[in-house]
XYZ file of C-alpha atoms in Angstrom:
474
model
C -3.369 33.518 -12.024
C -4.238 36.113 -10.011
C -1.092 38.811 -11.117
C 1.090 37.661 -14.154
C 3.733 39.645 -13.146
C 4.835 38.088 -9.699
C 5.265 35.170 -7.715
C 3.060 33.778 -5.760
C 3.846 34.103 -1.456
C 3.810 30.697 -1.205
C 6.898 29.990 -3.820
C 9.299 33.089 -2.939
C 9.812 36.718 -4.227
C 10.456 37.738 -7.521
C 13.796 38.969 -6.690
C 14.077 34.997 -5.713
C 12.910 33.989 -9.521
C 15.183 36.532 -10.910
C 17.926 34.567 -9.045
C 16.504 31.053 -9.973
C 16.639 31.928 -13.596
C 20.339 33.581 -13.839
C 21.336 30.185 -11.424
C 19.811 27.968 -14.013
C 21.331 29.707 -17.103
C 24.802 29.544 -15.321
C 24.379 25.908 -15.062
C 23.057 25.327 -19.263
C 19.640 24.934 -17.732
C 16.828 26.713 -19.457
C 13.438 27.805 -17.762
C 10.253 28.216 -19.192
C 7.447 29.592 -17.714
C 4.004 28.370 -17.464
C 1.533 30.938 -19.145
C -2.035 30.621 -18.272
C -4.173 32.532 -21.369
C -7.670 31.266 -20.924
C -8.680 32.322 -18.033
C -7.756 34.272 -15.255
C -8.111 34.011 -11.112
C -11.155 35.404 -9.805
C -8.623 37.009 -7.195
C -7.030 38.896 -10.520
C -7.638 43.003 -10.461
C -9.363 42.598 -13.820
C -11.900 40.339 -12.219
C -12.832 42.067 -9.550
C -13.204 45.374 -11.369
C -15.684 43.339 -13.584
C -17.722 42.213 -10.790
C -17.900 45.714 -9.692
C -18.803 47.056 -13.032
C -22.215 47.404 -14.930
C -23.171 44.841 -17.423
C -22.049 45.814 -20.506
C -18.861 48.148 -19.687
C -15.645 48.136 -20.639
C -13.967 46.003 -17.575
C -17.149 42.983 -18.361
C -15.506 43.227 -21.811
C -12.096 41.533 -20.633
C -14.116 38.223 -19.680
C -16.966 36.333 -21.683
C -19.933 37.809 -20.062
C -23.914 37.260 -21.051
C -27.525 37.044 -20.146
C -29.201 34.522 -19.467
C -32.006 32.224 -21.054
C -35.798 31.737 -20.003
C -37.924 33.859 -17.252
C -35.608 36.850 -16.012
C -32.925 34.905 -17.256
C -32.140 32.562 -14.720
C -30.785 29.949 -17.147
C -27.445 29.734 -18.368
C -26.607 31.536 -22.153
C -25.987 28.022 -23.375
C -25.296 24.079 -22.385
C -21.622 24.515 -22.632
C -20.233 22.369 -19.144
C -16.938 22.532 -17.284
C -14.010 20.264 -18.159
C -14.048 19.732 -14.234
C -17.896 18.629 -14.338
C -20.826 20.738 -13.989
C -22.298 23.852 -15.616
C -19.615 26.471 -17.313
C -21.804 29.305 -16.150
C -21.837 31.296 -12.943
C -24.299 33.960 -12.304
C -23.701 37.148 -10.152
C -26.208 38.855 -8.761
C -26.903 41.438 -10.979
C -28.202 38.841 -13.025
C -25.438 38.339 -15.862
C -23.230 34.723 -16.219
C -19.762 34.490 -16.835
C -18.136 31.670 -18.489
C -15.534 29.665 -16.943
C -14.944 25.958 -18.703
C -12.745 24.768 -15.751
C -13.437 26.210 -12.170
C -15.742 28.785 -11.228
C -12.398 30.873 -9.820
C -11.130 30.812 -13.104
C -12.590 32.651 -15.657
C -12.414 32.672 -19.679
C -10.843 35.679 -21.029
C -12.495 37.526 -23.910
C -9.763 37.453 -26.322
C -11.444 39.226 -28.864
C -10.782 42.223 -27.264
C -7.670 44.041 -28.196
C -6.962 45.411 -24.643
C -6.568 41.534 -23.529
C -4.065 41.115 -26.803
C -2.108 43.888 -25.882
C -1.778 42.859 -21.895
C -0.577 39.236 -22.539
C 2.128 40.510 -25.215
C 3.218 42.729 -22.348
C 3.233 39.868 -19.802
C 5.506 37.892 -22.377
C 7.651 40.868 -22.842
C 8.016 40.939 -19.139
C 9.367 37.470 -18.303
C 11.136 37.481 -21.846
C 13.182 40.484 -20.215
C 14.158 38.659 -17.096
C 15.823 35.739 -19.059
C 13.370 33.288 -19.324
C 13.431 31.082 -22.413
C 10.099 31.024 -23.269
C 6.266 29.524 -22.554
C 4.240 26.060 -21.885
C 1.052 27.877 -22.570
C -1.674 25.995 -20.577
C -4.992 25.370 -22.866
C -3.676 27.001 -26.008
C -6.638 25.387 -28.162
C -8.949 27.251 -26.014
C -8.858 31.171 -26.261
C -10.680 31.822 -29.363
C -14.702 30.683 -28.572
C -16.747 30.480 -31.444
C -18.615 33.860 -32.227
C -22.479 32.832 -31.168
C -21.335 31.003 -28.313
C -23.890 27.970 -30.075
C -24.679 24.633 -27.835
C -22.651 21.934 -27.944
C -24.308 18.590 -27.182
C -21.287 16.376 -27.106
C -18.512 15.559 -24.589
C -16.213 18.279 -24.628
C -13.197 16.280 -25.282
C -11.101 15.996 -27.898
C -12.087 14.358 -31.014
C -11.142 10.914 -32.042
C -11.100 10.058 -35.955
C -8.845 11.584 -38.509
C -11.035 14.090 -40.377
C -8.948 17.269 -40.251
C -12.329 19.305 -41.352
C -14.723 18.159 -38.982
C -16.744 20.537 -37.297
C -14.819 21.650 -33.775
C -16.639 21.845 -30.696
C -17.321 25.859 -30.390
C -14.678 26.005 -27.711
C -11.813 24.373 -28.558
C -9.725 24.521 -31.110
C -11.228 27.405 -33.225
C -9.133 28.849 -35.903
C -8.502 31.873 -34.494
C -6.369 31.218 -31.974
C -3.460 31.238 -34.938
C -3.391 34.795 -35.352
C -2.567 34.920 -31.956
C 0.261 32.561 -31.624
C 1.820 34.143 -34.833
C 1.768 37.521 -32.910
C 3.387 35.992 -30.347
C 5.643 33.487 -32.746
C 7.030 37.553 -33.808
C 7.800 38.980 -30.500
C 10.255 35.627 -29.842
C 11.683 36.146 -32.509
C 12.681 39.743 -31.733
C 14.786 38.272 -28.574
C 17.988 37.704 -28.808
C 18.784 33.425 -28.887
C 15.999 30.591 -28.902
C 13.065 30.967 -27.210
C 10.096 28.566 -27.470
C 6.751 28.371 -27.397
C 5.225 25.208 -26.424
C 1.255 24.592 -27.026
C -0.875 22.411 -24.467
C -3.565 21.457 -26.674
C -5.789 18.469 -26.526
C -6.032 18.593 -30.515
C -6.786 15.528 -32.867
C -6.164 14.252 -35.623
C -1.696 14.630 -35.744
C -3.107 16.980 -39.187
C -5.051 19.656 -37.507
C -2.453 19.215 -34.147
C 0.564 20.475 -36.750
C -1.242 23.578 -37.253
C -0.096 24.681 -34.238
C 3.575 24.204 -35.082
C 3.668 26.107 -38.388
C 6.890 28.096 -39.326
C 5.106 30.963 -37.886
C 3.645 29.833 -34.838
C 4.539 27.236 -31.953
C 7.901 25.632 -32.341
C 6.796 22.565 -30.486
C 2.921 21.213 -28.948
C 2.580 18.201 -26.778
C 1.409 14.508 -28.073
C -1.409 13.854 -26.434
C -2.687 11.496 -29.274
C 0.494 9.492 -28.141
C 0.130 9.561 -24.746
C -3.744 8.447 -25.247
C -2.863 5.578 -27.564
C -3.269 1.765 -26.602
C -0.417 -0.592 -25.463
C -0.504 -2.645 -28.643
C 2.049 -2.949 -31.393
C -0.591 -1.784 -34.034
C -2.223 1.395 -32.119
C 1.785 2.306 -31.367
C 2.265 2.142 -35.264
C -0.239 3.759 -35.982
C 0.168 7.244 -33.661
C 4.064 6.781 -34.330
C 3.594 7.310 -38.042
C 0.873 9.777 -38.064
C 2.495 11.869 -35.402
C 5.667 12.457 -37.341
C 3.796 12.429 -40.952
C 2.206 15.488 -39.840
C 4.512 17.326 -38.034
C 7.234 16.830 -40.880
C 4.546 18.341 -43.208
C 5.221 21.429 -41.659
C 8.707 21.176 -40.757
C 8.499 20.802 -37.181
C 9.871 18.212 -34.451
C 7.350 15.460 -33.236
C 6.954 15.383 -29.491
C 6.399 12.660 -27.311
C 5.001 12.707 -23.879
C 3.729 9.514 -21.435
C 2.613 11.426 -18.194
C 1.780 14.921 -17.031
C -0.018 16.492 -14.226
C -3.583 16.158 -15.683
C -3.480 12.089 -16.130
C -3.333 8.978 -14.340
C 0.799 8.571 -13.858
C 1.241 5.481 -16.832
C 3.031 3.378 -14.626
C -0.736 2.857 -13.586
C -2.048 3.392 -16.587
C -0.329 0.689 -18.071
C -1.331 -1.961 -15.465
C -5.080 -1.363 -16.359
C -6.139 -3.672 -18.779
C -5.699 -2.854 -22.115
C -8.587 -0.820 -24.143
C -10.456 -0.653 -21.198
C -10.384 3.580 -21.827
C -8.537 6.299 -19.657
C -10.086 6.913 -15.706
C -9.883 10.478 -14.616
C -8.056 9.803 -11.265
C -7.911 6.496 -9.630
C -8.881 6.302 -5.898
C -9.864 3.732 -3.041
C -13.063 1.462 -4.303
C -11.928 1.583 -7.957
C -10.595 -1.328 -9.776
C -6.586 -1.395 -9.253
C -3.869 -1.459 -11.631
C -1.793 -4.292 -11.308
C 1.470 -2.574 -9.828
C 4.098 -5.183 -11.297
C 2.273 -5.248 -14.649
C 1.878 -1.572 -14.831
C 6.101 -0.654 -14.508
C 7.177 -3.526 -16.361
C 5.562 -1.850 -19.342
C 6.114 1.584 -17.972
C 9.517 0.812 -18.269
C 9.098 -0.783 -21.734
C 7.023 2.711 -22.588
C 9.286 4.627 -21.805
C 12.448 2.981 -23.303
C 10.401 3.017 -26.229
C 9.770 6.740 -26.246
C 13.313 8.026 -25.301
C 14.171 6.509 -29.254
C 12.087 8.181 -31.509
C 12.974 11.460 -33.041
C 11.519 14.428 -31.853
C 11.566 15.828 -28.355
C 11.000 13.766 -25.610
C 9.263 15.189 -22.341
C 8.925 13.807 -18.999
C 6.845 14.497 -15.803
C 8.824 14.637 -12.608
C 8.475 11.279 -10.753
C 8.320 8.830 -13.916
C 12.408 8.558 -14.030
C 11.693 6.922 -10.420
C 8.757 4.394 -11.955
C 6.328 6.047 -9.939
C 3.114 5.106 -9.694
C -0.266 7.228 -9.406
C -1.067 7.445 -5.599
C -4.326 4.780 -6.249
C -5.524 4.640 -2.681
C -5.384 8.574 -1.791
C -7.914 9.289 0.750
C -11.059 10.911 -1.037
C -10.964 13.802 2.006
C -7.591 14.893 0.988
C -8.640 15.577 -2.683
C -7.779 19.200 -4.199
C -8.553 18.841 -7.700
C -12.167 20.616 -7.833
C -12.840 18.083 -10.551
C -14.065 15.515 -7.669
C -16.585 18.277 -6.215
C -17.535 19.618 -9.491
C -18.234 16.324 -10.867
C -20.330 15.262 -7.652
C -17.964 12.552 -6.584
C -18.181 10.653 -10.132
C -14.501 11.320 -10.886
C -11.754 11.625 -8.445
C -9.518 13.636 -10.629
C -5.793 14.375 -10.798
C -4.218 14.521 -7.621
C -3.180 11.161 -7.588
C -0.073 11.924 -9.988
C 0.564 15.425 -7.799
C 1.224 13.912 -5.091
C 4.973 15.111 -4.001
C 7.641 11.976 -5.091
C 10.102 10.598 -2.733
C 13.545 11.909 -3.019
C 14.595 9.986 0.412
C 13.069 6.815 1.469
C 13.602 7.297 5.309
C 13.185 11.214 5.745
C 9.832 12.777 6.277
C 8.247 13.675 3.646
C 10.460 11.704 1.772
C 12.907 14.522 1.449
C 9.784 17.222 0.727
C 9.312 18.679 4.600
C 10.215 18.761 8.351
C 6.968 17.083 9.009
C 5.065 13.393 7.495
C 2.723 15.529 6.376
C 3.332 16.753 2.758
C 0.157 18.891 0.923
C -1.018 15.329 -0.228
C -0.084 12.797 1.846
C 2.315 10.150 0.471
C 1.413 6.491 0.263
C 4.008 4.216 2.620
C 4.708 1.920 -0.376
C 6.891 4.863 -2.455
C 9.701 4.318 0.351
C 11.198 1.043 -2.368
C 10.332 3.840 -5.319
C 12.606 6.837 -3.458
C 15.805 8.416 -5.587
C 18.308 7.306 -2.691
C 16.914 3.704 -3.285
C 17.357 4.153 -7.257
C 20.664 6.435 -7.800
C 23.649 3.636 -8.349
C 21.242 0.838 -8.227
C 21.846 -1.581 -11.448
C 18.700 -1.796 -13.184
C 16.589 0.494 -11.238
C 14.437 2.515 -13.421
C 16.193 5.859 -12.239
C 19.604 3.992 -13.639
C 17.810 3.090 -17.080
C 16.586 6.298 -17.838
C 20.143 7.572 -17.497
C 21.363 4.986 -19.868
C 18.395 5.764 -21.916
C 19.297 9.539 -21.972
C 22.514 8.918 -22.311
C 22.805 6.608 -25.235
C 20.005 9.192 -26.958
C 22.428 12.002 -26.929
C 25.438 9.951 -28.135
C 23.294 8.372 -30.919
C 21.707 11.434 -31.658
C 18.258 9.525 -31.418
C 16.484 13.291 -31.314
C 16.901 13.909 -35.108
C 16.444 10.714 -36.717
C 15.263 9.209 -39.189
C 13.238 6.550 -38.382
C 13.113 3.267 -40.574
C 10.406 0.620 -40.161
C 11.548 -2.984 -40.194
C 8.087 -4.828 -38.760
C 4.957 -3.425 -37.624
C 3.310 -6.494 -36.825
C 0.423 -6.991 -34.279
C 2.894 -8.285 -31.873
C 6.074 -7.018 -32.600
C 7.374 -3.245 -33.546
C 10.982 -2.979 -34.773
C 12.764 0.460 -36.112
C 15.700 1.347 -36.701
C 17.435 5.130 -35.707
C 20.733 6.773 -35.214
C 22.559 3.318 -36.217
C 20.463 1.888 -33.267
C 17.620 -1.069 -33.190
C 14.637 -0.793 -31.174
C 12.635 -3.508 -30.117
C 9.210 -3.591 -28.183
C 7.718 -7.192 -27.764
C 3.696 -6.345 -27.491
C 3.181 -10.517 -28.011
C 2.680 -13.194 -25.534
C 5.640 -15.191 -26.813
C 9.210 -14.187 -26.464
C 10.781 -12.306 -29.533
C 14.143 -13.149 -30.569
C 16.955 -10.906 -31.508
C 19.288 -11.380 -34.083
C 22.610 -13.429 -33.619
C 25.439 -11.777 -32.822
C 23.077 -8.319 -31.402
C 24.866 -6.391 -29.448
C 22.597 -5.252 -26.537
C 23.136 -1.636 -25.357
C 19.685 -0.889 -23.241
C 16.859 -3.338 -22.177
C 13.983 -2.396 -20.188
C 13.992 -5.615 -18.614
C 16.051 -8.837 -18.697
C 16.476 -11.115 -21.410
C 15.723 -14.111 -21.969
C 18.182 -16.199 -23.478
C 18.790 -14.199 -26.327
C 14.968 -13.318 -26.828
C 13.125 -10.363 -25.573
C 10.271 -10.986 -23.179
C 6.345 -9.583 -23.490
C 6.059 -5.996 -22.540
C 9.709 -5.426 -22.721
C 11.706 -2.634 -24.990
C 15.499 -3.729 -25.836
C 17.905 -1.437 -27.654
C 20.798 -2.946 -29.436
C 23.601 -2.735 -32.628
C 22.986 -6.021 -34.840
């Protein structure tokens, strides 16, 4: 984010966005824009006045700056390390670090200064006065650092268990970062109709998650707990509850979430074998999912998903079935995760790769040219939207059903009723629906007379295969 307040060459103009937005509003479509609060570009104005500055003055007091440790302090303040691998320090040649916990080119904001308070509720105002309905904000567990900046010797990921009061890692997740969001919760609420603010924050347990979506605060934050939960009927149970346990504690929607732009696509995911933990990127040498395995309960995922209450959200690509680009040539790689991490993790361009609109255009519908900013694996041709739109039982056609019979059923609001939460087997009812999901070996049957309305796969004889979801009226 190198200027908040304009478009980027590469996308368009402004004037272009201002056009995009009153389009999208004429046709009930609703943008939101993507607001990056951590951390800044090292190409932003703020960042290179720092540079330029003294230690110690006013512009180094935008950004998380410190000296260092040992002999003329050539070691980093503290043994914090970057999400993308390696050290969360850089040091400029006057001698001071600055922190960054992703790329060097992008770093941490101080936001306990006021100045960088006041900017970003000017940047909101900004966009909020062009029409947009309101913000994903990218790493919003992350602004508030705790105040000594202590050491942190474990993983800085986000922690498993369901102690609501353990201690957080000093970077994540601190308690401050709700003052903020209520600031912000205040100015939406000044604007005229609904505007939203949706968290990105890698935040367990579901309890400490829901803080987020207070009255006050964020109306919705994304489910990563779901997305990071096993394919078995119990571990499904178990997030399923929790998840909206918490969030109706405090009055807010649950949301639910299988694939974004930071994980292994889970039409992948899913063909890996089951508890054998989450790879960061996938890539030519590592062990492959199994393809046919991996959308068969992709498809059963997702049919699964699109039934429970709450709001659904899905990454561009995953209507089609699409699977992470496995087999993407490491010399094409983007992410800095694969550098920073010294070629240990290959990182998340896989699932950015661009997805095939037209199987026999170049590009697959994305450019003049075969060659697309990462190249596109031959085998997506069979995944490609013209290959899918009409197509009975394609996945494109079963999300449409899916979506469709969610609206009608009005699946969004609920409530959900257990019937069995077996180890094999999970059953629910919602919106005068049935939901199915056969986790077992065996097939499951379905009770006489069911009236079958959506199945993720076909039936057998009046029982529901393994890895398969089936919606129906008994």
């Amino acid at each position: 984010m190198a200027d908040y307040r304009d478009v980027d060459p590469l996308f368009g103009t402004l004037g272009e966005a201002d056009k995009m937005i009153a389009e999208a509003k004429a046709r009930g479509l609703r943008v939101i824009v993507d607001l990056v609060p951590n951390h800044t570009s090292s190409e932003h104005r703020w960042f290179r006045e720092a540079v330029a500055a003294a230690p110690g003055s006013p512009e180094r007091q935008r950004y998380i700056f410190r000296d260092g440790k040992g002999p003329q302090g050539a070691e980093p303040p503290n043994d914090w390390t970057s999400v993308f691998g390696g050290p969360a320090w850089t040091r400029l040649p006057d001698g001071q670090w600055y922190l960054h916990l992703f790329d060097t080119g992008q770093p941490d904001l101080n936001w306990g200064n006021p100045e960088v308070r006041a900017e970003f509720l000017d940047i909101l105002r900004f966009w909020l006065d062009r029409g947009v309905d309101g913000f994903r904000v990218d790493v919003a567990h992350g602004l508030i650092k705790q105040a000594d900046l202590a050491d942190w010797q474990e993983p800085q990921e986000i922690l498993s268990g369901q102690d609501v009061d353990k201690p957080r890692p000093p970077m994540w997740d601190q308690d401050g970062v709700h003052d903020i969001y209520r600031e912000w919760r205040r100015l939406l609420d000044s604007y005229d109709g609904e505007r939203i603010l949706v968290a990105e924050a890698w935040v367990e347990p579901a309890e400490r998650l829901a803080r987020y979506v207070r009255p006050d605060e964020m109306h919705q934050a994304f489910n990563f707990e779901y997305l990071l939960a096993a394919w078995t009927a119990p571990a499904q149970y178990a997030v399923i509850t929790r998840s909206l346990e918490a969030t109706d504690s405090v009055g807010a929607p649950t949301t639910w979430v299988l694939s974004n732009h930071d994980v292994v696509r889970h039409a992948s995911r899913l063909g890996l074998a089951v508890g054998g933990g989450r790879p960061n990127g996938i890539g030519i040498g590592d062990p492959q999912p199994d393809a046919a395995l991996g959308l068969r309960r992709a498809r059963a995922a997702s049919l699964l998903m699109l039934a429970l209450p709450g709001s659904a959200y899905l990454y561009q690509g995953e209507e089609l079935g699409l699977p992470e680009h496995t087999t993407l040539p490491d010399e094409a790689r983007q992410d800095p995760t694969w550098e920073r991490s010294l070629h240990t993790q290959r990182g998340r361009d896989g699932c950015r790769v661009p997805i095939p609109w037209e199987a026999d255009a170049p590009s697959y519908g994305f450019g003049p040219t075969d060659a697309s900013w990462l190249p596109q694996p031959s085998s997506w041709a069979e995944y490609a939207l013209d290959r899918q739109r009409g197509v009975d039982g394609s996945t494109y056609e079963l999300y449409r059903t899916a979506l469709r019979l969610r609206r009608e059923h009005g699946l969004a609001r609920g409530p959900l009723r257990w019937l069995s939460s077996g180890d094999e087997v999970l059953t629910f009812t919602n919106g005068g629906l049935t939901v199915l999901t056969n986790f077992g070996a065996e097939p499951a049957p379905l009770p006489a007379g069911a009236e079958v309305l959506a199945s993720s796969a076909p039936l057998d004889n009046g029982t529901v295969p393994t890895d398969v979801t089936v919606w129906f009226r008994a």
